[in-house]
Coordinates of C-alpha atoms (C1' of nucleotides) in Angstrom, one line a residue:
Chain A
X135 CA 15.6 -8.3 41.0
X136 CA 14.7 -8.1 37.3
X137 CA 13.5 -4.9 35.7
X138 CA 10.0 -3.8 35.5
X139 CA 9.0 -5.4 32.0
X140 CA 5.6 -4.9 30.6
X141 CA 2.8 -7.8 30.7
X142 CA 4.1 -10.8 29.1
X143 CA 7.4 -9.8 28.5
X144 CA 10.7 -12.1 28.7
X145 CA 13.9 -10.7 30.6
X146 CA 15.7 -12.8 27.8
X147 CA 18.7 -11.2 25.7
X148 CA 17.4 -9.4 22.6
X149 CA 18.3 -10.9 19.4
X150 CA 17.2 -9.7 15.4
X151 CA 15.3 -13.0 15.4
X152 CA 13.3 -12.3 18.7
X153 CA 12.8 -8.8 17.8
X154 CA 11.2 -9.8 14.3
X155 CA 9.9 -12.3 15.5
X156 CA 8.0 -9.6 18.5
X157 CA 7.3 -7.1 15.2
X158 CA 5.5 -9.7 13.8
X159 CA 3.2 -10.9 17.2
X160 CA 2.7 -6.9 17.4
X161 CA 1.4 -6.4 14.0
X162 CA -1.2 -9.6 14.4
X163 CA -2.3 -8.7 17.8
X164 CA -2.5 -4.7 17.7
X165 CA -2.1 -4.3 14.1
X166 CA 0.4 -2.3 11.1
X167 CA -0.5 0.9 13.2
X168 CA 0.4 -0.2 16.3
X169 CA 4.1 -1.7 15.1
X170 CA 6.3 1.9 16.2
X171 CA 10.1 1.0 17.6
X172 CA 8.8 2.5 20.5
X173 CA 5.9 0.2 21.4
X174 CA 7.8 -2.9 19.7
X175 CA 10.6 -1.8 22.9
X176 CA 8.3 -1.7 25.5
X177 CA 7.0 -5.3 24.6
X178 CA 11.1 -6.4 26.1
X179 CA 10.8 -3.7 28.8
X180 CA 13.7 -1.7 26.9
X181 CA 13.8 1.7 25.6
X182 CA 13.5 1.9 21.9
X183 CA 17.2 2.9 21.4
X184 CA 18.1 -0.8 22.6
X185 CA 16.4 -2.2 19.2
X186 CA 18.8 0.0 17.3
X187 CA 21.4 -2.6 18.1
X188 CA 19.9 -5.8 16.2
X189 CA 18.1 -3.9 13.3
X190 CA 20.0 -0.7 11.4
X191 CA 16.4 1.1 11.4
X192 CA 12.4 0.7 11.0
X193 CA 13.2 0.1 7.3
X194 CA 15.6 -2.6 8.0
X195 CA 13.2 -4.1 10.5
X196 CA 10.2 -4.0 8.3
X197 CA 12.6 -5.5 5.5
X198 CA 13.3 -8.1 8.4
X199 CA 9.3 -8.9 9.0
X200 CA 8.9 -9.7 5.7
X201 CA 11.8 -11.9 5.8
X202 CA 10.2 -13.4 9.1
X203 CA 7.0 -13.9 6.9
X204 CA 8.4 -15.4 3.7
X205 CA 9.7 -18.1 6.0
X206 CA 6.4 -19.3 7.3
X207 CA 5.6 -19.3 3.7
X208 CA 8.4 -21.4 2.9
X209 CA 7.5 -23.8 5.5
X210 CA 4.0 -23.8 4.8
X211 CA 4.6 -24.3 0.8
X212 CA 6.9 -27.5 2.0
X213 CA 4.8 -29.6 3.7
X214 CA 2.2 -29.5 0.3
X215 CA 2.7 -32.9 -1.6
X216 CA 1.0 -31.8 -5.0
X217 CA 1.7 -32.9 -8.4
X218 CA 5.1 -32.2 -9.8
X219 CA 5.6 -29.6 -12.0
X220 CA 6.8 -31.6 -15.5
X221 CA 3.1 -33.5 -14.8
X222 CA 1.0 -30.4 -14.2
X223 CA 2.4 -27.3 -13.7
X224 CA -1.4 -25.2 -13.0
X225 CA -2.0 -27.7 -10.2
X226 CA 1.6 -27.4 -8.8
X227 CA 1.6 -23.4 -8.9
X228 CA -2.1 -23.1 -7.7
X229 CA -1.6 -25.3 -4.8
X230 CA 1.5 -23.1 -3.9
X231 CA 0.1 -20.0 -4.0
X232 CA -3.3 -20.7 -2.0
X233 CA -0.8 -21.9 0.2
X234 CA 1.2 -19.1 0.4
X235 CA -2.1 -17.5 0.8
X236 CA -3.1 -18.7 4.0
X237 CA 0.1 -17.7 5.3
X238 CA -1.3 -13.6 3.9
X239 CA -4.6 -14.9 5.7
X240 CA -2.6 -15.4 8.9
X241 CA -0.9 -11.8 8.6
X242 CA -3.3 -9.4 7.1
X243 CA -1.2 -6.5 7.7
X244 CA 1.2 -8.3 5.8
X245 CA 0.4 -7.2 1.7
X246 CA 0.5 -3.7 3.1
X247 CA 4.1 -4.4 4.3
X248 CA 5.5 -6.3 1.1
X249 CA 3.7 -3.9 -1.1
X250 CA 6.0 -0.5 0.8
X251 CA 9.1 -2.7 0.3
X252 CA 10.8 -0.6 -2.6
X253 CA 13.3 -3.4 -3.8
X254 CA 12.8 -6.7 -3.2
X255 CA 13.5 -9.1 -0.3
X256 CA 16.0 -11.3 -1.1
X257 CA 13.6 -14.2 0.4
X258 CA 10.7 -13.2 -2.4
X259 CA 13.0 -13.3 -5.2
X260 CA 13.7 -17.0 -3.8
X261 CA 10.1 -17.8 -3.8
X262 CA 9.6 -16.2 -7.2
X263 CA 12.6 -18.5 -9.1
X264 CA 10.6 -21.3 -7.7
X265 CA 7.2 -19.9 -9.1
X266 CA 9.7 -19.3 -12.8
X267 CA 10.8 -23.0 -11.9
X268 CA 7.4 -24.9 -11.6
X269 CA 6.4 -23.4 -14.9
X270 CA 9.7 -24.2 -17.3
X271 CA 9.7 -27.5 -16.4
X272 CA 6.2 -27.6 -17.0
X273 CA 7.4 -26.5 -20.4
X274 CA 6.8 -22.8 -20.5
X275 CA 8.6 -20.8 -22.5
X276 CA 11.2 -18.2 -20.7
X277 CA 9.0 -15.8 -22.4
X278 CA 5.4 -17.1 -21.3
X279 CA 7.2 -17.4 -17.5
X280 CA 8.9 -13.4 -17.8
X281 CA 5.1 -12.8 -18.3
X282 CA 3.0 -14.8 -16.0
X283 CA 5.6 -13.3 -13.5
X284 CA 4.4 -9.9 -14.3
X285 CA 0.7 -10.7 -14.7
X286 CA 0.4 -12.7 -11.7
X287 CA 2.6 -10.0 -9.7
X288 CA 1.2 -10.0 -6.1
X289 CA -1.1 -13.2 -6.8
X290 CA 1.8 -15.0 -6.8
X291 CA 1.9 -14.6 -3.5
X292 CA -1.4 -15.1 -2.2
X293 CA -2.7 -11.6 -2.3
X294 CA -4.5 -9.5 -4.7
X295 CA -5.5 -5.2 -4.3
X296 CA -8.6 -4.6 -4.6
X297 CA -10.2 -1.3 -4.9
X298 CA -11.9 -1.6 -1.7
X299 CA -12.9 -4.1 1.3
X300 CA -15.7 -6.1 0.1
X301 CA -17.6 -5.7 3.6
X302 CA -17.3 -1.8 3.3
X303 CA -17.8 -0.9 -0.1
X304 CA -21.1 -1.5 -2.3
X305 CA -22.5 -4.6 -0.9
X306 CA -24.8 -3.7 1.3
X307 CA -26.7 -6.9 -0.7
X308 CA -29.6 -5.2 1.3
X309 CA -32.8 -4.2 -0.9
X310 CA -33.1 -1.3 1.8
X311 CA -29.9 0.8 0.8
X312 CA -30.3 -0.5 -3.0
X313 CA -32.7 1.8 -3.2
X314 CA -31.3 5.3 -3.6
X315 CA -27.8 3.6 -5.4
X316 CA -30.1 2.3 -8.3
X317 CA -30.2 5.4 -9.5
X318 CA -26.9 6.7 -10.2
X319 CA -24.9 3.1 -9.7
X320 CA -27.7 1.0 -12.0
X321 CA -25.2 -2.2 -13.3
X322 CA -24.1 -2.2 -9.7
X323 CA -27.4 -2.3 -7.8
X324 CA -28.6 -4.9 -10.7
X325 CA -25.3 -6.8 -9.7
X326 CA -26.1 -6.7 -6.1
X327 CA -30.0 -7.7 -6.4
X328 CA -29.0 -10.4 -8.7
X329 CA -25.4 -11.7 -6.9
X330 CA -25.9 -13.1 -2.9
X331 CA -22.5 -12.5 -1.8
X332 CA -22.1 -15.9 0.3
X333 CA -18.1 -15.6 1.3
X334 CA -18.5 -13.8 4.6
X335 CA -15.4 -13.2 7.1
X336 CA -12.7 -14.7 4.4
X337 CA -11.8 -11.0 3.9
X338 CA -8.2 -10.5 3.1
X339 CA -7.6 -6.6 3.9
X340 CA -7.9 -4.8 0.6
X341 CA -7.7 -8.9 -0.9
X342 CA -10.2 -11.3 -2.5
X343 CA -12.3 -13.5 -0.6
X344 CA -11.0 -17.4 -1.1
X345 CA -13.3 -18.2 -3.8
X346 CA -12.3 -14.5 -5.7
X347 CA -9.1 -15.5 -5.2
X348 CA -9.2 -18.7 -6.5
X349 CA -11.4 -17.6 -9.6
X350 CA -9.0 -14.8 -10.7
X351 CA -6.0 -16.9 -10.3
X352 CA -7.5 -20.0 -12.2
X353 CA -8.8 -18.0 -14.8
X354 CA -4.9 -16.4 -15.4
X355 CA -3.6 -19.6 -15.1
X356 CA -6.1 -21.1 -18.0
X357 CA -5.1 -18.1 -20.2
X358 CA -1.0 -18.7 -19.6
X359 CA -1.9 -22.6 -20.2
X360 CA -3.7 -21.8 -23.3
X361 CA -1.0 -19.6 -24.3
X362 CA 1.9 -22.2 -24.1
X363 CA 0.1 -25.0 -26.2
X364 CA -0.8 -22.5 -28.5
Chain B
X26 CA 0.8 44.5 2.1
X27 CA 0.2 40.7 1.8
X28 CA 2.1 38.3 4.1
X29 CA 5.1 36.7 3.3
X30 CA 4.2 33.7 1.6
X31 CA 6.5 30.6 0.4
X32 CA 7.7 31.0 -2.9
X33 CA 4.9 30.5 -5.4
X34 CA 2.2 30.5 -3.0
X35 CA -0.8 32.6 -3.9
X36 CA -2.7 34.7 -1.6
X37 CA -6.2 33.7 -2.6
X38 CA -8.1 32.7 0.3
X39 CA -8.3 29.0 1.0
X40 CA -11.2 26.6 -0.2
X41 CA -11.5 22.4 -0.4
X42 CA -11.3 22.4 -3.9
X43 CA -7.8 24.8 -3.6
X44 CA -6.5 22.5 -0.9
X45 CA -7.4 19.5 -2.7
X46 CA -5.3 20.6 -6.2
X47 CA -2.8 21.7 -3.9
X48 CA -2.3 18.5 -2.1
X49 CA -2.2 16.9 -5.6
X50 CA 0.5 19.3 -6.4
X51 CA 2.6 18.4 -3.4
X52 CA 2.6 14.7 -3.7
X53 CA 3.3 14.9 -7.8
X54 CA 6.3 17.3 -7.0
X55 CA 7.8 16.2 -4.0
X56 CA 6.2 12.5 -3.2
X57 CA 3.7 11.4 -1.1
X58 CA 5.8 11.3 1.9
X59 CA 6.0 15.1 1.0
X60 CA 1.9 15.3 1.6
X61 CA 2.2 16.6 5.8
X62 CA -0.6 19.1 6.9
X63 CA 2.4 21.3 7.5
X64 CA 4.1 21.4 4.4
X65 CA 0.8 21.5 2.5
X66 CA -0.2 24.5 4.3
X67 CA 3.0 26.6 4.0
X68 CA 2.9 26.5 0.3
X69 CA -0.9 28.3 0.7
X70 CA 1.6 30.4 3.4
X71 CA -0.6 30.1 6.3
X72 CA -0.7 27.7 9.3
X73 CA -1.0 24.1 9.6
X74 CA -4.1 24.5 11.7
X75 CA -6.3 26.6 8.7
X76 CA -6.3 23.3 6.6
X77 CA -9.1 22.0 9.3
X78 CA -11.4 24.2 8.1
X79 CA -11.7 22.7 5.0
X80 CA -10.8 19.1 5.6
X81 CA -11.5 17.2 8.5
X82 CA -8.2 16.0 9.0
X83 CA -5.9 14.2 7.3
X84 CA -7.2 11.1 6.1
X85 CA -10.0 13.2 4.7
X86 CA -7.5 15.3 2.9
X87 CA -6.4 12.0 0.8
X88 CA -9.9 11.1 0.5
X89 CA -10.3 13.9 -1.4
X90 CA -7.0 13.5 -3.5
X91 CA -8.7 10.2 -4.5
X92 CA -11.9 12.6 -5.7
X93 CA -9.5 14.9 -7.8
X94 CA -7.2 12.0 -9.4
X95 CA -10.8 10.5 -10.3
X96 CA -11.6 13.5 -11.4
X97 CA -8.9 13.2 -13.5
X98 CA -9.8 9.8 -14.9
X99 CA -13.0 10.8 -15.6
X100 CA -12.1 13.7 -17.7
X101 CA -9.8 11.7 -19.7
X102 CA -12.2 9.0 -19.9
X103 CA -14.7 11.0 -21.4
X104 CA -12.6 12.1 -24.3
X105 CA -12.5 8.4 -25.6
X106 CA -14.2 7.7 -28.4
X107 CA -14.0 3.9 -28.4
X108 CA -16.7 1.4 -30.2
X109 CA -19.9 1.0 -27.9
X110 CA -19.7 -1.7 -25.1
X111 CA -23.1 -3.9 -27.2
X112 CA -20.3 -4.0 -30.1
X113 CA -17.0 -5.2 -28.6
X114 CA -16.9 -4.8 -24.8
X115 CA -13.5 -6.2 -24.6
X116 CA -12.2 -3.3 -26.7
X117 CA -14.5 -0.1 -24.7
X118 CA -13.5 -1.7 -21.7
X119 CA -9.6 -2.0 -23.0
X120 CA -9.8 1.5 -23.8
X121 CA -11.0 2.9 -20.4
X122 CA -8.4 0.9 -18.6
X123 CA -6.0 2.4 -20.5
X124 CA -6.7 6.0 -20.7
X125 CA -7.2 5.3 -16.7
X126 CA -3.6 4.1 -16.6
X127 CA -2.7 7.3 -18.5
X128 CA -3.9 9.4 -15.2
X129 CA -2.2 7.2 -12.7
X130 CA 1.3 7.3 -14.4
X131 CA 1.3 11.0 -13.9
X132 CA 0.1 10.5 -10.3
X133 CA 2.7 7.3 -9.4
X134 CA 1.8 7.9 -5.7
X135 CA -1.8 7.4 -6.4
X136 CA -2.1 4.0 -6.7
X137 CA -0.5 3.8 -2.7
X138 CA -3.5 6.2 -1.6
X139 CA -6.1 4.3 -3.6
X140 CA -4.8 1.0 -1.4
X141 CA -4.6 3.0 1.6
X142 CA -8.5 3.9 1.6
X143 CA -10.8 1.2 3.8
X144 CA -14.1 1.8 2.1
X145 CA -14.8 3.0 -1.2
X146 CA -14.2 6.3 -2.5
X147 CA -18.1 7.3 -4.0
X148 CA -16.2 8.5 -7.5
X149 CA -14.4 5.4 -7.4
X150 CA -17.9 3.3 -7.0
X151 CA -19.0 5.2 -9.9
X152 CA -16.4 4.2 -11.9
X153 CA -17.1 0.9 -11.6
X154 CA -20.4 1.0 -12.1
X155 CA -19.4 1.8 -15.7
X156 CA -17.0 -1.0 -15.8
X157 CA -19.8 -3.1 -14.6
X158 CA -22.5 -0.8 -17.8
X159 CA -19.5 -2.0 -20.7
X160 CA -19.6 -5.9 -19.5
X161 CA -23.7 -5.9 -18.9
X162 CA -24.3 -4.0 -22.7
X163 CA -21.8 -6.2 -23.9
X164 CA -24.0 -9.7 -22.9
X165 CA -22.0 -10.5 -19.8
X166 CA -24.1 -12.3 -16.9
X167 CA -23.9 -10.5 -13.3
X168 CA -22.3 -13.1 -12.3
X169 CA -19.6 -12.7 -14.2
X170 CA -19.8 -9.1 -14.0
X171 CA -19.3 -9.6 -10.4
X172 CA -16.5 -12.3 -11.1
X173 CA -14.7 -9.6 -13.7
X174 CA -14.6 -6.9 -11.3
X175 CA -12.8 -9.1 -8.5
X176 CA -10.8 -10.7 -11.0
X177 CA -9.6 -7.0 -12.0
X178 CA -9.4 -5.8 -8.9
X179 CA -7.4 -2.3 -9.0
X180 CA -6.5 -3.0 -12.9
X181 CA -9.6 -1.6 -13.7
X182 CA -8.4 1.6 -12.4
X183 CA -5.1 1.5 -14.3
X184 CA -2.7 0.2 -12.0
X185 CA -1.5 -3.3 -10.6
X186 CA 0.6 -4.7 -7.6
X187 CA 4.2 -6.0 -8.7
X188 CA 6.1 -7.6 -5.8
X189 CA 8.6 -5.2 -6.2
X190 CA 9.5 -2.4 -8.7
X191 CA 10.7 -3.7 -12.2
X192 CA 14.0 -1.8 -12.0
X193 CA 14.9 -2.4 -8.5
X194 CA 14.5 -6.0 -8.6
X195 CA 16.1 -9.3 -10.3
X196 CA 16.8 -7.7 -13.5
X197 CA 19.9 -6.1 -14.1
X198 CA 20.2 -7.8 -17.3
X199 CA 23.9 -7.7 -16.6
X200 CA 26.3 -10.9 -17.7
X201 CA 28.0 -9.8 -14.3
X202 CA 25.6 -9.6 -11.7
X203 CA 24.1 -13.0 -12.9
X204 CA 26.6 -14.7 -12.1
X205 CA 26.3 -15.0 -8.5
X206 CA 22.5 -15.3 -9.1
X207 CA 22.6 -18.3 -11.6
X208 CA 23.6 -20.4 -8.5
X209 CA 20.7 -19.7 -6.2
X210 CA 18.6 -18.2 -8.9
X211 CA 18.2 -20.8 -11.9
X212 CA 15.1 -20.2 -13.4
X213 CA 15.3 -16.5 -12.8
X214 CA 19.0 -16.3 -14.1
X215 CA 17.8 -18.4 -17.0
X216 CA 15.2 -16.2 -18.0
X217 CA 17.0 -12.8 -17.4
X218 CA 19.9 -14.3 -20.1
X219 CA 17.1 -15.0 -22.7
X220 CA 14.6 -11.9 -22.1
X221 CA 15.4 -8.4 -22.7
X222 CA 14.1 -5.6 -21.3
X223 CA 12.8 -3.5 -23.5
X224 CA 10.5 -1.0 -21.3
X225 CA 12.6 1.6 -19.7
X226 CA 11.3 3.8 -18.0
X227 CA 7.5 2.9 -17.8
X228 CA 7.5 2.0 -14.5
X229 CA 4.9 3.2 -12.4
X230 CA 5.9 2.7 -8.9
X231 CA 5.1 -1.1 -8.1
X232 CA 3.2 -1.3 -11.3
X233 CA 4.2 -2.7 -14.6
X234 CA 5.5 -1.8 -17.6
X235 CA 2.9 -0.9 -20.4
X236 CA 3.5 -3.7 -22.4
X237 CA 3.6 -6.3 -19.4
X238 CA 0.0 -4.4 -18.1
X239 CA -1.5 -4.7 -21.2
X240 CA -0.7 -8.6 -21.9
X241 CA -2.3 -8.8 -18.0
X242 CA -5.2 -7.0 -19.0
X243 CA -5.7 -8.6 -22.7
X244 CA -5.5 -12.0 -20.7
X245 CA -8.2 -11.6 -18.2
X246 CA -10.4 -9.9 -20.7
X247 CA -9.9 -12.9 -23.2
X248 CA -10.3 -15.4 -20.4
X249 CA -13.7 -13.8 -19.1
X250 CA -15.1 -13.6 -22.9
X251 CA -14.7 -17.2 -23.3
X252 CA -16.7 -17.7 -20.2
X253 CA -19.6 -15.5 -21.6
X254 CA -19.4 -17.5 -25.0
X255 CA -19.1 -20.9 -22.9
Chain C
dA164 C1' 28.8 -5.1 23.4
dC165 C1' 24.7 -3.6 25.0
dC166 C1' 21.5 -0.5 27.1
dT167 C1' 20.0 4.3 28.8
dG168 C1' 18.5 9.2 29.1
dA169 C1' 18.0 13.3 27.1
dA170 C1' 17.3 15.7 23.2
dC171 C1' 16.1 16.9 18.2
dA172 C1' 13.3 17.3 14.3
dC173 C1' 9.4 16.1 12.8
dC174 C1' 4.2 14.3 12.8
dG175 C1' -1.3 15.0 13.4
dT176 C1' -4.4 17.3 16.2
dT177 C1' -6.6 20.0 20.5
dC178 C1' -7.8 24.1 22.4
dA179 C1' -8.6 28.8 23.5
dA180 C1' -7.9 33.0 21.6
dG181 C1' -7.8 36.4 18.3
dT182 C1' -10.0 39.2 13.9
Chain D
dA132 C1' -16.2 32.4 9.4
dC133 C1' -11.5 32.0 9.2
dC134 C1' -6.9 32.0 10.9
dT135 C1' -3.3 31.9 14.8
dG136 C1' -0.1 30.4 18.6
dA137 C1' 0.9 27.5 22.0
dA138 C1' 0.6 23.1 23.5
dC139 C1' -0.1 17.9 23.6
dA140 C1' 0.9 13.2 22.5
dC141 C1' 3.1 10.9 19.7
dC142 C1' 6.8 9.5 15.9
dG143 C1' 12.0 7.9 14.2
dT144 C1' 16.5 8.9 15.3
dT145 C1' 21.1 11.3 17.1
dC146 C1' 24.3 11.5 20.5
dA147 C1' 27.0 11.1 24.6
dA148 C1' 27.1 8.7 28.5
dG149 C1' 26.9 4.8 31.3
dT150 C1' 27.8 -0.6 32.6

DNA sequence: ACCTGAACACCGTTCAAGT
DNA sequence: ACCTGAACACCGTTCAAGT
């Protein structure tokens, strides 16, 4: 009779793929928190020393869920059928990144993750020669590209940091709680009694809501357009 | 005679404000993963346990780390003596940003704690509120007030999210190592053989260089004047 | 080759007790 | 009011042992 295994689990042979794979279903469901070797074991009803064998440590396995991640984006980024770069290079590179995006949208634990990665992942230095390639042969310099690579930086990806959640910082966009923060906050309370925040739910962790998003990056990618016809 | 304390430690009792610096201290000497209730508390020479009377626990401990490195920025902020924000916002706002930067490249963990905070530090509000004064004074809408601060995100505070650290990355500038990387790599190989690094050392953390953040910056603040003279 | 059980060196945090 | 000591519930990780 097969072992005791916890709700949901498969008596099926680990593997580095099915234990990513499980880091990655953990993260979603019970969030970043909840993603210990321990807990990640007792989803195959194994002890945690059995995960040891398919990844070298939590490192390597978070190094591994980002892997696991930049290949949903990779799938997700093929199936787009946008301009092609030589014809219009901002259309090509936005569409990629708002759908690289809703990949981040799908994993909000994830920017947290690829942000704690001290080198990078092999698979995002992939996806970043195609972000270099969409803008040379949309004839940006090497210079202009060594640049937007930096500017961009996260964007690139789909993600932005932001200095707080937009729900649970300053936009209460109540006239209630505007009262006692017009005093010392004043351009922020006339902000907030002028500005209806109308993007609720499209919260991205500490990211942009879609139309933010969208704003920020179309306004970098005017300036880098502007720059290379200059 | 006093108790044995850990080298340096002073025997002064404890207060928030002491703990606070201390913390500070810790994570600047020793990095963040450094910053345990333990450790923090053997340098004061006394128990893990005594830290509670002063701080909640620990995420209010880096709450308040976020209080002294604004602090910080405030202080420094304050010595500025830039043109006023009705003359040339770009160039008051420029120079805050900057001189912001200036505290978080001596606190390179800082940037990691600022992201790791859900809601909004109240010094951190404040700050932007001021970012918000320098656009308003300087004839920018709310709207795009509201738009800038987004757009910014945590470069307002001085620090923005690369997708991995400049030095650890694609860039050993080396005729050797790009060989193997010229195959899979194109447009990165291409544009490592053509651009030189010439910002050692100005890393801060997954940040940019100086030169690279201030090209950012310069960018979005151009791109946002040209959509209050539009 | 793969998994286990016990153990180690850490965490943050509680509780009851001391002064 | 402030600090302590012991304990609890977790971590990641090691090691030697099992099959």
């Amino acid at each position: 009779m097969a072992k005791r295994t916890a709700a949901g689990a498969e008596p099926v042979p680990l593997s580095r793929e099915r234990v990513l794979r499980a880091a990655v279903g953990l993260a979603d469901a019970a969030g970043l928190e909840s993603l210990t070797m321990r807990r990640l074991a007792e989803l195959f009803g194994v002890e945690a020393m059995s995960l040891y064998h398919h990844v070298a440590n939590k490192e390597a396995l978070l190094d591994g869920v980002v892997e696991v991640v930049m290949g949903e984006v990779r799938d997700t980024v093929a199936a787009l059928d946008g301009p092609p770069a030589e014809e219009d290079w901002r259309a090509a590179l936005r569409g990629k990144v708002l759908a690289a995006r809703q990949v981040m949208l799908r994993h909000p634990w994830a920017p947290q993750v690829f942000a704690s990665r001290r080198s990078a992942d092999p698979a995002v230095i992939r996806y970043l020669d195609e972000v270099a390639g969409i803008m040379r042969r949309g004839g940006c310099s090497y210079d202009l590209v060594h640049r937007a690579l930096h500017t961009l930086g996260s964007r690139a990806l789909g993600f932005a940091q932001e200095l707080f959640e937009p729900d649970g910082g300053p936009a209460p966009a109540d006239a209630d709680q505007l009262g006692p923060m017009a005093a010392e906050l004043p351009y922020l309370a006339g902000m907030l009694s002028e500005i209806a925040h109308e993007d609720p739910g499209s919260t991205l962790g500490w990211c942009d809501g879609q139309a933010e998003f969208e704003f920020g990056l179309d306004l970098i990618l005017d300036g880098l357009e502007r720059l290379r016809t200059a």
